[in-house]
Amino acid sequence: MEITSIEPLLAVLVSLICAFLVVLSRKRRDIRESWTILASVVQFLIIVSMVPTVLEGDTISFEVISILPGIPLKFRVDAFGLFFGVLASFLWILTSIYSIGYIRSLQEHSQTRYFASFAVSLSSTIGIAFSANLITLFIFYEMLTFSVYPLVIHKETLRARRAGVKYLVYILSGGVVLLLAIILAYSLAGTLDFSDRGFLALEQAPKEMLQILFVLFVVGFGVKSAIMPFHSWLPTAMVAPTPVSALLHAVAVVKAGIFGIVRVIYFVFGLDLMSELGLGTPLAYFVSFTIIVASMFALTQDNLKMRLAYSTISQLSYIILGAALLTPSGLLGGVLHIAHHAFMKITLFFCAGAIYVVTHKEKVSEMNGIGKEMPLTMAAFSICAIGLIGIPPVAGFLSKWYLSLGSMEADKVFFVFVLLLSSLLNAAYFLPIIFNAFFKEPYGLGGRREAPSFILIPLIITAIVSIILCIAPEEFNPFFQMAELIWNSVV
Amino acid sequence: MIQHSPVLVVIIPLVTAFLIPLMGLLRKKYCIYLSVLSMLSIFVIAASIVTSLVSSGTIHYYLGGWEPPWGIEYVIDPLSSFMVILITFISLIIVVYSRRSVEKELPNNEVAFYTLFMLLITGLLGIVVTGDLFNLYVFLEIASLTAYALIAVGEKRDALVASFNYLIIGTIAACFILLGIGFLYMVTGSLNMADVSTRLPEAYGQYPKVVLAALAFFVVGLSIKVALFPLHLWLPNAYTHAPSTVSALLAALMTKVGAYVMIRIIFTVFGFSFITQITDIAPLMDILSIVGALAIIVGAVFAISQTDIKRMLAYSSVSQIGYIVLGIGLSNPIGLTGGILHILHHAFMKGCLFLAVGAIIYRTGIRDIFDFQGIGRKMPYTMLAFSIAALSMVGIPPLCGFFSKWFLVLGAIESKSWKVFFSLVILSSSLLNAGYFFRILERTWFGESPYSQRDEAPISMLLPTLTLAAGCILLGVLIFVSHPFIVSIVDTLF
């Protein structure tokens, strides 16, 4: 059943209004920051209030205006959109708190621009999550591109500016390919509304045409999803402040791309058409390459944030792999990994930022004995690193479990080996950090010196949630329930 | 009075043009007020034309009561009314803006400036309301001659050279158009567009070569007038050296009116079915689409290599004209919808960009884009308007530029022929647009700023600029309002 409600629009507007308020109160920084916190909490509450309705199997929709005949600017909240929405808005609260600690500790410049851009980015992310059709999604997708740009070049150094240029070249090119795909889809189907069975059909076009269209979609969204070979903007963009890397370059931006690909697979093409066209398996092989190679790249990075960035590239492709398997457990594992990876990777980035704030160290090789100086931070780091490797009881285990199950269901044991190999590689680049942090002697004096609590508390929360997501029973885990609903709706 | 409105939109600026020198004798300051008043009144008349058009259909006005095909007929169909409202609105904005800019750039020449300005508007409006070919030529010449003069009054000596170049090339274009009209008159014996159009099939049967030659003369002549690559050589210098106000007016309106004439000649005089009929002998639409696509790419590449902001915008115009011509060349309703929408959108975007740049030159005198470092701190609102228009040019939704691109790409895809390829041209050109605009936007807003104080442009310049920027947003967000109107225009043409 489709329920009409203004809630999705409100959720998008909250952070947009917040951006204005932030700019207005630029002179009083406490008021400015409280707007951000307030908006993030309000946004989260609005989004959470939609969870019970959606869990009953209903969708919530709201049409704002009709842009062109047959193409409305419309929101539609289904299980998948809400999954992403809840995730992004919850992490925004924590990131806002963390940002305040981080930005103030480092006495960054242009703080107003920072917080305003952050709010607009969140608005775009929620807009993407709740889009009812490709054009609405595209509008917010482009909005996200531009709202993140000021954050990427926040430092305004030559390096940051170059990174900004690279970021724009990559992402805008992706956007252009995506636009071509969207217009082509519109020309074929005459509609752009996501539908549970997909709105494209075999009758509409020759098979090859649809296959090309799918490739265009994957390339278009693939740039933001950092699929190799379109990934190289992401490590470069690590020049941004750490909270930006944490929320945007591990969750919001990159997963907007992933979200788009999953939407395309299940809600534009639909399960049946995907198998008829035989598109799932080639895509799965394609992203397997990224999973393995990006992990190998991560091994060679000494800069902690760069290592995390390559790890992100690899982990993002897990999600696409899961979706491309076209099996219930595969999709479940993939979608769950959106949330699991988000919580684990954001923790790791938060830790990297905390280390930077306290010690100004960025390189892995300088972090010997850091676990003795910052035990709580490094404990959180270790939990989530273990999770990413796939060891229980951390969330990463659960998603890997379902992904492997999905591969078996699809009769593709090859991908199980891909996942295993990638786990080994993950272990190879994470375990030395943990080992050195706890079992090697620090260079300096040592002694306990944790980051300020504004920084510490968010990262502890995310680390704890990473464990809870694995051990909580299904009934108490809304993420799990929503992820399960997605498969039920698309078959 | 309402039944005389088609002629009033031409008469009022014409009479104003002659009143201004008299007013100038009294007091020079009054010239601007008179111009604004006159523009405002034509805008109101234009609005009333549109409303009466919507209620009662195409308006025919017989000049002096002489019936066509003997007398001159003014015809206001949807396309004409669209152009009338566009021209009157944009020129109203620009004339409001012009006061301070003209004071500074052309001290003591206000009288001559506003006289020429009003004559230019007369020409532009005359072109779009007339239904008579020779009358169209006359107005085209009025507009062109005043444009040469307005460019020549620019600050530097280069302006004279630019104007002279334009004069030579523009006169050749005018000769071509005149020859085209003459040839058509020879074979049809008429100058009235509708009349020529009905007689043309018969004439083509008798004298096919003359008709084809006429078409060729029209197309080449008009390609010069709209500065279609590779006949664009007059444009960059002319836009660069003309006074800011004139650059804005020319970029926003002059070439658009050329594009209007092109649509009018191809679709109304010759007729789409005729053009398709002769496509084996003269594949006009294919040629236009290819040349348009080349213009898009070459113009954008040239724009990237410029350092003078006005010259960069000029080359960007060359590129954007390509979109409009490509829209015509796609020869399907959706493509033409995109082309006509782009006439509207580009007028707003490019107008806004030139006005913003004019305001910056007025305040700081900088023209080199490397000097734009940190200007956002000095003139935030001007640069905000500039940024909006620039993003719209790149084609970022929901700004208006996105939608013209949308229809052009859709038109290219729907053509279901080799023209599908143009969708790639259009889309990759947005990346090139991004390339030349982001250089400026990045310098403007990020990094060290040499300015510590805010020193915004005067309000009479800022407000028009912001109005056009708001237009870029509104035309995009409210596309569902303008789209049906454009569709109704396109319906009358096919």
Coordinates of N, CA and C in Angstrom, one line a residue, chain B residues 273-413:
Chain B
S273 N 8.2 20.1 -44.4 CA 8.0 19.0 -45.4 C 8.8 19.3 -46.6
F274 N 8.9 20.6 -47.0 CA 9.8 20.9 -48.2 C 11.2 20.5 -47.9
I275 N 11.7 20.9 -46.7 CA 13.1 20.6 -46.4 C 13.4 19.1 -46.4
T276 N 12.4 18.3 -45.9 CA 12.6 16.8 -46.0 C 12.5 16.4 -47.4
Q277 N 11.7 17.0 -48.2 CA 11.5 16.6 -49.6 C 12.8 16.7 -50.3
I278 N 13.6 17.8 -50.1 CA 14.8 18.1 -50.9 C 16.0 17.5 -50.2
T279 N 15.8 16.7 -49.1 CA 16.9 16.3 -48.3 C 18.0 15.5 -49.1
D280 N 17.5 14.8 -50.2 CA 18.5 14.1 -51.0 C 19.4 15.0 -51.8
I281 N 18.9 16.1 -52.2 CA 19.7 17.0 -53.0 C 20.5 17.9 -52.0
A282 N 19.8 18.5 -51.0 CA 20.4 19.4 -50.1 C 20.1 18.9 -48.7
P283 N 20.9 18.1 -48.1 CA 20.7 17.6 -46.7 C 20.9 18.7 -45.7
L284 N 20.0 19.7 -45.7 CA 20.2 20.9 -44.9 C 20.3 20.5 -43.4
M285 N 19.3 19.7 -43.0 CA 19.3 19.4 -41.5 C 20.5 18.7 -41.1
D286 N 20.9 17.7 -41.9 CA 22.1 17.0 -41.5 C 23.3 17.9 -41.4
I287 N 23.4 18.8 -42.4 CA 24.6 19.8 -42.4 C 24.5 20.6 -41.1
L288 N 23.3 21.2 -40.8 CA 23.1 22.0 -39.7 C 23.5 21.3 -38.4
S289 N 23.1 20.0 -38.3 CA 23.3 19.3 -37.1 C 24.8 19.0 -36.9
I290 N 25.5 18.7 -38.0 CA 26.9 18.4 -37.9 C 27.7 19.7 -37.5
V291 N 27.3 20.8 -38.3 CA 28.0 22.0 -38.0 C 27.7 22.5 -36.5
G292 N 26.5 22.3 -36.1 CA 26.1 22.7 -34.8 C 27.0 21.9 -33.8
A293 N 27.1 20.6 -34.0 CA 27.9 19.8 -33.1 C 29.3 20.2 -33.0
L294 N 29.9 20.5 -34.2 CA 31.2 21.0 -34.3 C 31.4 22.3 -33.5
A295 N 30.4 23.2 -33.7 CA 30.4 24.5 -33.0 C 30.5 24.3 -31.5
I296 N 29.6 23.3 -31.0 CA 29.6 23.1 -29.6 C 31.0 22.7 -29.0
I297 N 31.6 21.8 -29.7 CA 32.9 21.3 -29.2 C 34.0 22.4 -29.4
V298 N 34.1 22.9 -30.6 CA 35.2 23.9 -30.9 C 35.0 25.1 -30.0
G299 N 33.8 25.6 -29.9 CA 33.6 26.8 -29.1 C 34.0 26.6 -27.7
A300 N 33.6 25.4 -27.1 CA 34.0 25.1 -25.8 C 35.5 25.0 -25.6
V301 N 36.1 24.3 -26.6 CA 37.6 24.2 -26.5 C 38.3 25.5 -26.5
F302 N 37.8 26.4 -27.4 CA 38.4 27.7 -27.5 C 38.2 28.5 -26.2
A303 N 37.0 28.3 -25.6 CA 36.7 29.0 -24.4 C 37.6 28.6 -23.3
I304 N 38.0 27.3 -23.2 CA 38.9 26.8 -22.2 C 40.2 27.5 -22.3
S305 N 40.6 27.8 -23.5 CA 42.0 28.3 -23.7 C 42.1 29.9 -23.5
Q306 N 41.0 30.5 -23.2 CA 41.0 32.0 -23.0 C 41.4 32.4 -21.6
T307 N 42.0 33.6 -21.5 CA 42.2 34.1 -20.2 C 41.4 35.4 -19.9
D308 N 41.0 36.0 -21.0 CA 40.1 37.2 -20.8 C 38.7 36.7 -20.6
I309 N 38.1 37.1 -19.5 CA 36.8 36.5 -19.2 C 35.7 36.8 -20.2
K310 N 35.7 38.0 -20.8 CA 34.7 38.4 -21.8 C 34.9 37.5 -23.1
R311 N 36.2 37.3 -23.4 CA 36.4 36.5 -24.6 C 36.0 35.1 -24.3
M312 N 36.3 34.6 -23.1 CA 35.9 33.3 -22.8 C 34.4 33.1 -22.9
L313 N 33.6 34.1 -22.4 CA 32.2 34.0 -22.5 C 31.7 34.1 -24.0
A314 N 32.5 34.9 -24.8 CA 32.2 35.0 -26.2 C 32.3 33.6 -26.9
Y315 N 33.4 32.9 -26.6 CA 33.6 31.6 -27.2 C 32.5 30.6 -26.7
S316 N 32.2 30.8 -25.4 CA 31.2 30.0 -24.9 C 29.9 30.2 -25.6
S317 N 29.6 31.4 -26.1 CA 28.4 31.7 -26.8 C 28.5 31.0 -28.2
V318 N 29.6 30.9 -28.8 CA 29.8 30.2 -30.0 C 29.3 28.8 -29.8
S319 N 29.8 28.2 -28.7 CA 29.4 26.8 -28.4 C 27.9 26.7 -28.1
Q320 N 27.3 27.7 -27.4 CA 25.9 27.5 -27.1 C 25.0 27.7 -28.3
I321 N 25.5 28.6 -29.3 CA 24.7 28.7 -30.5 C 24.6 27.3 -31.2
G322 N 25.7 26.6 -31.0 CA 25.8 25.2 -31.6 C 24.6 24.4 -31.1
Y323 N 24.3 24.5 -29.8 CA 23.2 23.8 -29.2 C 21.9 24.1 -30.0
I324 N 21.7 25.4 -30.1 CA 20.4 25.8 -30.8 C 20.3 25.3 -32.2
V325 N 21.4 25.4 -32.9 CA 21.4 25.0 -34.3 C 21.3 23.5 -34.4
L326 N 22.0 22.8 -33.5 CA 21.8 21.4 -33.4 C 20.4 21.0 -33.2
G327 N 19.7 21.7 -32.3 CA 18.3 21.5 -32.0 C 17.5 21.6 -33.2
I328 N 17.8 22.6 -34.1 CA 17.1 22.7 -35.3 C 17.4 21.5 -36.2
G329 N 18.7 21.2 -36.3 CA 19.2 20.1 -37.2 C 18.7 18.7 -36.9
L330 N 18.3 18.5 -35.6 CA 17.9 17.2 -35.2 C 16.6 16.8 -36.0
S331 N 15.9 17.9 -36.4 CA 14.7 17.8 -37.2 C 13.6 16.8 -36.6
N332 N 13.5 16.9 -35.3 CA 12.3 16.3 -34.7 C 11.8 17.2 -33.6
P333 N 10.5 17.1 -33.3 CA 9.9 18.0 -32.4 C 10.6 18.2 -31.0
I334 N 11.1 17.0 -30.5 CA 11.8 17.1 -29.2 C 13.1 17.9 -29.3
G335 N 13.8 17.6 -30.4 CA 15.1 18.3 -30.5 C 14.8 19.8 -30.7
L336 N 13.8 20.2 -31.5 CA 13.5 21.6 -31.7 C 13.1 22.2 -30.4
T337 N 12.3 21.5 -29.6 CA 11.9 22.0 -28.3 C 13.2 22.3 -27.5
G338 N 14.1 21.4 -27.5 CA 15.4 21.7 -26.8 C 16.1 23.0 -27.3
G339 N 16.1 23.1 -28.7 CA 16.7 24.3 -29.3 C 16.0 25.6 -28.9
I340 N 14.7 25.6 -28.9 CA 14.0 26.8 -28.6 C 14.1 27.1 -27.1
L341 N 14.0 26.0 -26.3 CA 14.2 26.2 -24.8 C 15.6 26.8 -24.6
H342 N 16.6 26.4 -25.4 CA 17.9 26.9 -25.2 C 18.0 28.4 -25.6
I343 N 17.2 28.8 -26.5 CA 17.2 30.2 -26.8 C 16.8 31.0 -25.6
L344 N 15.8 30.5 -24.9 CA 15.3 31.2 -23.7 C 16.3 31.1 -22.6
H345 N 16.8 29.9 -22.4 CA 17.7 29.6 -21.2 C 19.0 30.3 -21.4
H346 N 19.5 30.2 -22.6 CA 20.8 30.8 -22.8 C 20.7 32.3 -22.7
A347 N 19.6 32.9 -23.1 CA 19.5 34.4 -23.0 C 19.6 34.8 -21.5
F348 N 19.0 34.0 -20.7 CA 19.1 34.3 -19.2 C 20.5 34.0 -18.7
M349 N 21.0 32.9 -19.1 CA 22.3 32.5 -18.5 C 23.4 33.4 -18.9
K350 N 23.5 33.6 -20.3 CA 24.6 34.4 -20.8 C 24.4 35.9 -20.4
G351 N 23.1 36.3 -20.4 CA 22.9 37.7 -20.0 C 23.4 37.9 -18.6
C352 N 23.1 36.9 -17.7 CA 23.5 37.1 -16.3 C 25.0 37.1 -16.2
L353 N 25.7 36.2 -17.0 CA 27.1 36.1 -16.9 C 27.7 37.4 -17.3
F354 N 27.3 37.9 -18.4 CA 27.8 39.2 -18.9 C 27.6 40.4 -18.0
L355 N 26.4 40.4 -17.4 CA 26.1 41.5 -16.5 C 27.0 41.4 -15.2
A356 N 27.2 40.1 -14.8 CA 28.0 40.0 -13.6 C 29.4 40.4 -13.9
V357 N 29.9 40.0 -15.1 CA 31.3 40.4 -15.4 C 31.4 41.9 -15.6
G358 N 30.3 42.5 -16.2 CA 30.3 43.9 -16.3 C 30.4 44.6 -15.0
A359 N 29.7 44.1 -14.0 CA 29.7 44.7 -12.7 C 31.1 44.5 -12.1
I360 N 31.8 43.4 -12.3 CA 33.1 43.2 -11.8 C 34.1 44.2 -12.5
I361 N 33.9 44.3 -13.8 CA 34.8 45.3 -14.5 C 34.6 46.7 -14.0
Y362 N 33.3 47.0 -13.7 CA 32.9 48.3 -13.2 C 33.6 48.6 -11.9
R363 N 33.6 47.6 -11.0 CA 34.2 47.9 -9.7 C 35.7 47.7 -9.6
T364 N 36.2 46.7 -10.3 CA 37.6 46.4 -10.2 C 38.5 46.6 -11.4
G365 N 37.8 46.5 -12.6 CA 38.6 46.6 -13.8 C 39.3 45.3 -14.2
I366 N 39.1 44.2 -13.4 CA 39.8 43.0 -13.8 C 39.1 42.3 -14.9
R367 N 39.8 41.7 -15.8 CA 39.2 40.9 -16.9 C 39.9 39.6 -17.0
D368 N 41.1 39.5 -16.5 CA 41.9 38.3 -16.6 C 41.4 37.3 -15.6
I369 N 41.1 36.1 -16.0 CA 40.5 35.2 -15.0 C 41.4 34.8 -13.9
F370 N 42.7 35.0 -14.1 CA 43.7 34.7 -13.0 C 43.6 35.7 -11.9
D371 N 43.0 36.9 -12.2 CA 42.8 37.9 -11.2 C 41.6 37.7 -10.4
F372 N 40.8 36.7 -10.7 CA 39.5 36.5 -10.0 C 39.7 35.9 -8.6
Q373 N 41.0 35.7 -8.3 CA 41.3 35.1 -7.0 C 40.6 35.8 -5.8
G374 N 39.7 35.1 -5.1 CA 39.1 35.7 -3.9 C 38.1 36.8 -4.2
I375 N 37.7 37.0 -5.4 CA 36.7 38.1 -5.7 C 35.4 37.9 -5.0
G376 N 35.2 36.6 -4.7 CA 33.9 36.3 -4.0 C 33.8 37.0 -2.6
R377 N 34.9 37.3 -2.0 CA 34.8 38.0 -0.8 C 34.4 39.5 -1.0
K378 N 34.9 40.0 -2.1 CA 34.6 41.4 -2.4 C 33.2 41.6 -2.9
M379 N 32.8 40.8 -3.8 CA 31.5 41.0 -4.5 C 30.7 39.7 -4.4
P380 N 30.3 39.3 -3.2 CA 29.7 38.0 -3.0 C 28.4 37.8 -3.8
Y381 N 27.5 38.8 -3.9 CA 26.3 38.6 -4.5 C 26.4 38.5 -6.1
T382 N 27.3 39.4 -6.6 CA 27.5 39.4 -8.0 C 28.1 38.0 -8.4
M383 N 29.0 37.5 -7.6 CA 29.6 36.2 -7.9 C 28.7 35.1 -7.7
L384 N 27.7 35.3 -6.7 CA 26.7 34.3 -6.5 C 25.9 34.1 -7.8
A385 N 25.5 35.3 -8.3 CA 24.7 35.3 -9.6 C 25.5 34.6 -10.7
F386 N 26.8 35.0 -10.8 CA 27.7 34.4 -11.8 C 27.7 32.9 -11.6
S387 N 27.9 32.5 -10.4 CA 28.0 31.0 -10.1 C 26.8 30.3 -10.5
I388 N 25.6 30.8 -10.2 CA 24.4 30.2 -10.5 C 24.3 30.0 -12.0
A389 N 24.5 31.1 -12.7 CA 24.4 31.0 -14.2 C 25.5 30.1 -14.8
A390 N 26.7 30.1 -14.2 CA 27.7 29.2 -14.7 C 27.3 27.7 -14.4
L391 N 26.8 27.4 -13.3 CA 26.4 26.0 -13.0 C 25.2 25.6 -13.9
S392 N 24.4 26.6 -14.2 CA 23.3 26.3 -15.1 C 23.9 26.0 -16.5
M393 N 24.9 26.7 -16.9 CA 25.5 26.5 -18.2 C 26.1 25.1 -18.3
V394 N 26.7 24.6 -17.1 CA 27.2 23.3 -17.1 C 26.1 22.3 -17.2
G395 N 24.9 22.7 -16.8 CA 23.8 21.7 -16.9 C 23.5 21.0 -15.6
I396 N 23.6 21.7 -14.5 CA 23.3 21.0 -13.3 C 21.9 21.2 -12.9
P397 N 21.2 20.1 -12.7 CA 19.8 20.2 -12.3 C 19.6 20.8 -10.9
P398 N 18.6 21.5 -10.6 CA 17.4 21.8 -11.4 C 17.6 23.1 -12.1
L399 N 18.8 23.6 -12.4 CA 18.9 24.9 -13.1 C 18.5 24.7 -14.5
C400 N 18.2 25.9 -15.2 CA 17.5 25.7 -16.5 C 18.3 25.1 -17.5
G401 N 19.6 25.3 -17.5 CA 20.5 24.7 -18.6 C 20.3 23.2 -18.7
F402 N 20.1 22.6 -17.6 CA 19.9 21.2 -17.6 C 18.8 20.7 -18.5
F403 N 17.7 21.5 -18.5 CA 16.5 21.0 -19.2 C 16.7 21.2 -20.7
S404 N 17.4 22.3 -21.1 CA 17.6 22.3 -22.6 C 18.4 21.1 -23.0
K405 N 19.4 20.8 -22.2 CA 20.3 19.7 -22.6 C 19.4 18.4 -22.6
W406 N 18.6 18.3 -21.6 CA 17.7 17.1 -21.5 C 17.0 16.9 -22.8
F407 N 16.3 17.9 -23.3 CA 15.5 17.8 -24.5 C 16.4 17.6 -25.7
L408 N 17.6 18.2 -25.8 CA 18.4 18.0 -26.9 C 18.9 16.6 -27.0
V409 N 19.3 16.1 -25.8 CA 19.8 14.7 -25.8 C 18.7 13.7 -26.1
L410 N 17.5 14.0 -25.5 CA 16.4 13.1 -25.8 C 16.0 13.2 -27.3
G411 N 16.1 14.4 -27.9 CA 15.8 14.6 -29.3 C 16.8 13.8 -30.1
A412 N 18.1 13.8 -29.7 CA 19.1 13.1 -30.5 C 18.8 11.6 -30.4
I413 N 18.4 11.1 -29.2 CA 18.2 9.7 -29.1 C 16.9 9.3 -29.9

